[in-house]
Amino acid sequence: MRKLMHIKQILLALTLLLLVPFSAIGTDYVIGEGDGLDIAVWGVKDLSFAVKVRPDGKITVPCLGDVQSSGLTPVNMQTALTKRLKDLVKNPIVTVTVSQITNSKVYVFGGGIKSGVMDLHQRITLLQLLCTLGEAKTADFKRAYLLRNGKKVKEDFHRLFISGDTSDDIQLESGDSIFIPLVQDKNVYVLGAVNQPKAIDYRDGMRVMEAILEAGGFTKFASQNDTQVRRKEAGADISIPVKAKEIISNGSMEQNIKLNPGDYIIIKESIF
């Protein structure tokens, strides 16, 4: 007889779980202040109710009084309630469902993107969030970073979002802050012995020869192997020598380096 009753309880518990509305919230979601909860104890009408977590992180349960909710997962809370209800209800079957999330937010800010606060209604990665941000032509993903509890846990989103290296992705957590600054200089400057010295709109993956050709190519007085790329890196001015003639003659990709926004390409004239 006891065995039959136990089987019935299991079947009833499974039925109750199937009746609970589907939620995209993962089982490891941590309940927070302001979240809405649906508490259900099978067969006990007075212990089945909806409630919102108070600012002190607690809810009030009939017959039990104040119960800690904030900081627990729904499964943890089910276990805690089941343990406390055993003195009041024989073999209690408890379910806890998060019906409304108000606690889980991610903050996006910086001059390179529209700032805002995003509610996390489900588990989401950095890449998934970046894909929702819309226009990002002025965003400097190389200088972007993710703050968690006041510390930088990830820097430079370029490899992830621009180059498509998904192994560089990261799971977001409630309270994360994402900073995406404005590109300081989105031009590349080609100066010296070219036919049309000019500023060119930077494009991701742009290389030296691409910029030189866009500036009309070398003049007949150009010393092609006396080309330099000047850039700022970590606050310092650096100069990178480029033997452009080897790019043209031998197709040397080692010399045809990738450019950064703000780079200056300077081609000197030959003295002969």
C-alpha angles and dihedrals in degrees: 000000000000091000090052091051091050091052090050091052092052091049091048091050091051090049091051092051091051090054093054110102114256114258130191088215112115122235089249094058110130115226115233141185113295096021117135117234133192110209118193131179109186114243095006110097095186091056095052110086147125120251142169121229110247124230088260089061095249139109130203116242119192111254091007103060121205116010126187112243108155112092095025130103117232089254092051090050093048089054093048093048093046090054094049094044095054090088091055106031128040110240095343118211107207131185127185119194127182103227099173132024118206098144102063112082139150122205121217119192144151137097095272097066140027106276121229150130119264124201114223106221091167141008110294137176129223091253092052091051094047089053090061096053097085123205111031106162092125095045120114101211093176091065095039121112143181120235121204121177089345095307131104106245096170134021132186114029093191097098091049103041104027104028095036099234098156092180084076092062123116135199114248123229133201111278096025116146121209118201118197113175130204117265103258095212121005095184135091116211123215113194140166127029099017127111096241113024106201152140113264127200107252117242124192110263094018114159135203099259092046090058094044092052090048087055090058098269130264123328118233088257095055120123093215096190090052095071122131135191112210120195144156114249124175089346094306130107112239132182122211116197116221126193096209094177089065090055091055097039102037104016090240105184090186088069094042093076126185116257131227126215109273095028119145118214110201122188115191125213122246116250090217 
